[in-house]
Amino acid sequence: DTGVSQDPRHKITKRGQNVTFRCDPISEHNRLYWYRQTLGQGPEFLTYFQNEAQLEKSRLLSDRFSAERPKGSFSTLEIQRTEQGDSAMYLCASSLVATGGSYEQYFGPGTRLTVT
Amino acid sequence: DAKTTQPPSMDCAEGRAANLPCNHSTISGNEYVYWYRQIHSQGPQYIIHGLKNNETNEMASLIITEDRKSSTLILPHATLRDTAVYYCIGGYSTLTFGKGTMLLVSP
């Protein structure tokens, strides 16, 4: 499968614990995005990388959230001291920056986080 | 990103064309119109995008009005597997999703 993959698919954790999610983008894609989706809502943008550089962060990305893409390939999203409000689907997407400027994104299956 | 307006839900009979409208009157000149869909509990799936011209691919057709203030996504022969939430997004690199249109395809 050459699509975007995410691991784990499901995570249950207790409030106050730290969790880390991994995303592997489509191999030739140089942009990687993280989104969060709660029940009944559309996905909300969190942050994106172009290669290793984190170029934009949403105000939704509190200090407890950190994302990295150390070698410009896979990315990790860490949530420290989880809260019940962090329960959501965390989606990763990737795209190829193209001449002409369209940036269609391809999404992974998501990681569903439940904080108890 | 442009603000978009979509009907909350639509119905379509299997085998018929599904025409999903979207208003994006605040779209700027360099922003694309993207369409995605999301089947329950899956990640969003890219369908099609356009800037000014109408576009067609193996999944759908996109009709953009000349003033670029609205567009229509056309699924020419809807199947039960097309039941999903459809999102219209006006943007450039990052995507701002609204609540989309829940399309229900019935036998």
Short mmCIF file of C-alpha atoms in Angstrom, two decimals:
data_model
loop_
_atom_site.label_atom_id
_atom_site.label_comp_id
_atom_site.label_asym_id
_atom_site.label_seq_id
_atom_site.Cartn_x
_atom_site.Cartn_y
_atom_site.Cartn_z
CA ASP A 1 0.00 0.00 0.00
CA THR A 2 1.56 3.29 -1.06
CA GLY A 3 -0.89 5.56 0.76
CA VAL A 4 -0.52 7.49 4.00
CA SER A 5 -0.28 5.24 7.03
CA GLN A 6 -0.82 6.04 10.68
CA ASP A 7 0.04 4.14 13.81
CA PRO A 8 -1.61 3.21 16.09
CA ARG A 9 -5.14 3.17 14.72
CA HIS A 10 -6.63 3.31 18.19
CA LYS A 11 -5.22 4.50 21.50
CA ILE A 12 -6.87 4.50 24.90
CA THR A 13 -5.01 6.33 27.63
CA LYS A 14 -5.64 7.69 31.08
CA ARG A 15 -5.81 11.40 31.76
CA GLY A 16 -2.37 12.82 32.45
CA GLN A 17 -0.44 10.28 30.37
CA ASN A 18 1.64 11.17 27.34
CA VAL A 19 0.87 9.69 23.92
CA THR A 20 2.72 9.71 20.62
CA PHE A 21 1.32 9.04 17.16
CA ARG A 22 3.23 8.30 13.99
CA CYS A 23 2.45 9.18 10.39
CA ASP A 24 4.20 7.86 7.29
CA PRO A 25 3.35 9.98 4.24
CA ILE A 26 3.32 8.99 0.58
CA SER A 27 7.02 8.58 -0.16
CA GLU A 28 7.60 11.39 -2.67
CA HIS A 29 5.42 13.93 -0.84
CA ASN A 30 7.27 16.81 0.76
CA ARG A 31 4.41 18.31 2.78
CA LEU A 32 2.85 16.65 5.79
CA TYR A 33 -0.18 17.91 7.72
CA TRP A 34 -1.84 17.06 11.00
CA TYR A 35 -5.56 17.56 11.66
CA ARG A 36 -7.86 16.78 14.54
CA GLN A 37 -11.50 15.76 14.18
CA THR A 38 -14.09 15.53 16.90
CA LEU A 39 -17.47 13.84 16.57
CA GLY A 40 -19.81 15.57 14.17
CA GLN A 41 -17.27 18.16 13.05
CA GLY A 42 -15.03 18.47 10.03
CA PRO A 43 -11.28 18.05 10.49
CA GLU A 44 -9.43 21.01 12.02
CA PHE A 45 -5.94 21.94 10.89
CA LEU A 46 -3.21 21.65 13.52
CA THR A 47 0.16 22.04 11.80
CA TYR A 48 2.13 21.28 8.68
CA PHE A 49 5.70 20.58 7.59
CA GLN A 50 7.50 21.13 4.36
CA ASN A 51 10.35 18.65 4.46
CA GLU A 52 11.79 19.00 8.01
CA ALA A 53 10.55 22.54 8.61
CA GLN A 54 7.36 23.15 10.57
CA LEU A 55 5.89 26.07 8.64
CA GLU A 56 2.55 26.74 10.32
CA LYS A 57 0.88 25.94 13.62
CA SER A 58 -2.76 26.50 14.47
CA ARG A 59 -3.81 28.22 17.66
CA LEU A 60 -5.46 24.88 18.44
CA LEU A 61 -1.99 23.42 18.95
CA SER A 62 -1.50 24.09 22.66
CA ASP A 63 1.84 23.85 24.45
CA ARG A 64 1.05 20.24 25.34
CA PHE A 65 1.19 19.29 21.67
CA SER A 66 4.41 18.91 19.75
CA ALA A 67 5.06 17.61 16.27
CA GLU A 68 8.29 16.66 14.57
CA ARG A 69 9.42 15.50 11.18
CA PRO A 70 13.13 14.96 11.79
CA LYS A 71 14.30 13.66 8.41
CA GLY A 72 11.56 14.99 6.23
CA SER A 73 9.89 11.61 5.99
CA PHE A 74 7.69 10.29 8.81
CA SER A 75 6.26 12.56 11.48
CA THR A 76 5.26 12.18 15.11
CA LEU A 77 2.64 14.05 17.09
CA GLU A 78 3.03 13.95 20.85
CA ILE A 79 0.43 15.03 23.38
CA GLN A 80 1.69 15.52 26.91
CA ARG A 81 -0.50 15.33 30.02
CA THR A 82 -3.55 14.28 28.06
CA GLU A 83 -6.95 15.68 28.95
CA GLN A 84 -10.39 14.28 28.21
CA GLY A 85 -10.89 17.08 25.71
CA ASP A 86 -8.05 15.64 23.64
CA SER A 87 -10.24 12.66 22.72
CA ALA A 88 -10.58 12.87 18.95
CA MET A 89 -9.48 11.38 15.66
CA TYR A 90 -6.02 12.60 14.69
CA LEU A 91 -5.54 12.67 10.95
CA CYS A 92 -2.38 12.95 8.93
CA ALA A 93 -2.23 14.00 5.30
CA SER A 94 0.53 14.53 2.76
CA SER A 95 0.89 16.43 -0.47
CA LEU A 96 3.42 17.24 -3.14
CA VAL A 97 4.24 20.90 -3.67
CA ALA A 98 3.71 21.30 -7.38
CA THR A 99 4.54 23.96 -9.90
CA GLY A 100 1.29 25.82 -10.46
CA GLY A 101 0.37 25.63 -6.80
CA SER A 102 -2.33 23.04 -6.24
CA TYR A 103 -1.86 21.08 -3.05
CA GLU A 104 -4.31 18.21 -3.03
CA GLN A 105 -3.83 16.31 0.18
CA TYR A 106 -4.09 12.59 0.72
CA PHE A 107 -5.22 11.47 4.14
CA GLY A 108 -4.38 8.50 6.27
CA PRO A 109 -6.95 6.45 8.17
CA GLY A 110 -6.45 8.38 11.39
CA THR A 111 -5.62 7.53 14.98
CA ARG A 112 -8.59 7.53 17.32
CA LEU A 113 -7.57 8.71 20.79
CA THR A 114 -9.76 8.10 23.82
CA VAL A 115 -8.73 9.71 27.09
CA THR A 116 -10.41 8.19 30.13
CA ASP B 1 -9.33 30.32 3.30
CA ALA B 2 -12.68 31.12 1.73
CA LYS B 3 -15.86 30.56 3.71
CA THR B 4 -18.03 27.93 2.04
CA THR B 5 -21.73 27.16 2.40
CA GLN B 6 -23.18 23.72 1.67
CA PRO B 7 -26.58 22.16 2.34
CA PRO B 8 -26.39 19.93 5.42
CA SER B 9 -27.88 16.91 3.68
CA MET B 10 -29.02 15.59 0.32
CA ASP B 11 -30.61 12.40 -0.96
CA CYS B 12 -29.98 10.65 -4.25
CA ALA B 13 -31.33 7.49 -5.82
CA GLU B 14 -28.79 4.87 -6.80
CA GLY B 15 -27.82 5.17 -10.45
CA ARG B 16 -28.84 8.80 -10.69
CA ALA B 17 -26.53 11.78 -10.86
CA ALA B 18 -25.79 13.49 -7.57
CA ASN B 19 -25.27 17.24 -7.87
CA LEU B 20 -23.77 18.79 -4.75
CA PRO B 21 -23.73 22.61 -4.62
CA CYS B 22 -21.31 24.88 -2.80
CA ASN B 23 -21.18 28.63 -2.39
CA HIS B 24 -17.76 30.25 -1.93
CA SER B 25 -18.42 33.90 -2.66
CA THR B 26 -15.33 35.09 -0.72
CA ILE B 27 -12.86 32.94 -2.61
CA SER B 28 -9.79 34.85 -3.74
CA GLY B 29 -8.15 34.67 -7.13
CA ASN B 30 -5.42 32.17 -6.27
CA GLU B 31 -7.50 29.87 -4.09
CA TYR B 32 -8.53 26.51 -5.45
CA VAL B 33 -11.88 24.81 -4.94
CA TYR B 34 -11.25 21.37 -3.44
CA TRP B 35 -13.76 18.61 -2.86
CA TYR B 36 -13.20 15.81 -0.38
CA ARG B 37 -15.48 13.17 1.02
CA GLN B 38 -15.42 11.22 4.23
CA ILE B 39 -17.04 7.87 4.73
CA HIS B 40 -17.89 7.14 8.33
CA SER B 41 -14.82 6.58 10.55
CA GLN B 42 -12.36 6.86 7.65
CA GLY B 43 -9.95 9.62 6.70
CA PRO B 44 -11.12 12.17 4.12
CA GLN B 45 -10.68 11.17 0.49
CA TYR B 46 -9.60 13.65 -2.15
CA ILE B 47 -12.07 13.83 -5.05
CA ILE B 48 -11.22 16.72 -7.35
CA HIS B 49 -10.11 20.33 -7.42
CA GLY B 50 -10.20 23.27 -9.80
CA LEU B 51 -9.25 26.90 -10.15
CA LYS B 52 -11.29 28.43 -12.96
CA ASN B 53 -12.06 25.74 -15.49
CA ASN B 54 -14.41 22.81 -15.17
CA GLU B 55 -12.65 19.58 -14.31
CA THR B 56 -13.42 15.89 -14.70
CA ASN B 57 -11.71 12.79 -13.43
CA GLU B 58 -12.65 9.17 -12.92
CA MET B 59 -14.60 9.98 -9.78
CA ALA B 60 -16.51 13.16 -10.52
CA SER B 61 -16.93 16.39 -12.44
CA LEU B 62 -16.50 19.86 -11.01
CA ILE B 63 -18.39 22.79 -12.49
CA ILE B 64 -17.19 26.24 -11.36
CA THR B 65 -19.21 29.31 -12.23
CA GLU B 66 -17.51 31.99 -14.26
CA ASP B 67 -17.45 34.41 -11.31
CA ARG B 68 -16.03 31.60 -9.12
CA LYS B 69 -18.55 32.27 -6.41
CA SER B 70 -20.05 28.80 -6.52
CA SER B 71 -19.42 25.30 -7.78
CA THR B 72 -21.17 21.98 -8.21
CA LEU B 73 -19.71 18.53 -7.72
CA ILE B 74 -21.34 15.95 -9.95
CA LEU B 75 -21.24 12.21 -9.30
CA PRO B 76 -22.64 10.97 -12.61
CA HIS B 77 -24.00 7.59 -11.47
CA ALA B 78 -24.24 7.47 -7.69
CA THR B 79 -23.82 4.14 -5.94
CA LEU B 80 -24.52 3.12 -2.35
CA ARG B 81 -20.76 3.41 -1.68
CA ASP B 82 -20.95 7.13 -2.45
CA THR B 83 -22.89 7.70 0.78
CA ALA B 84 -20.57 10.03 2.71
CA VAL B 85 -20.05 13.57 3.96
CA TYR B 86 -18.84 15.77 1.11
CA TYR B 87 -16.70 18.80 1.88
CA CYS B 88 -16.19 21.77 -0.40
CA ILE B 89 -13.13 23.84 0.54
CA GLY B 90 -11.81 27.05 -0.90
CA GLY B 91 -8.16 27.38 -0.11
CA TYR B 92 -4.55 27.21 -1.13
CA SER B 93 -2.28 24.98 0.91
CA THR B 94 -3.99 24.33 4.25
CA LEU B 95 -7.61 23.18 4.32
CA THR B 96 -10.43 24.60 6.43
CA PHE B 97 -13.21 22.05 6.59
CA GLY B 98 -16.79 23.06 7.31
CA LYS B 99 -19.54 20.62 8.21
CA GLY B 100 -20.08 19.47 4.62
CA THR B 101 -23.08 17.83 3.00
CA MET B 102 -24.22 14.40 4.12
CA LEU B 103 -25.15 12.60 0.89
CA LEU B 104 -27.36 9.57 1.33
CA VAL B 105 -27.64 7.31 -1.71
CA SER B 106 -30.62 4.97 -1.51
CA PRO B 107 -31.54 1.88 -3.54
#
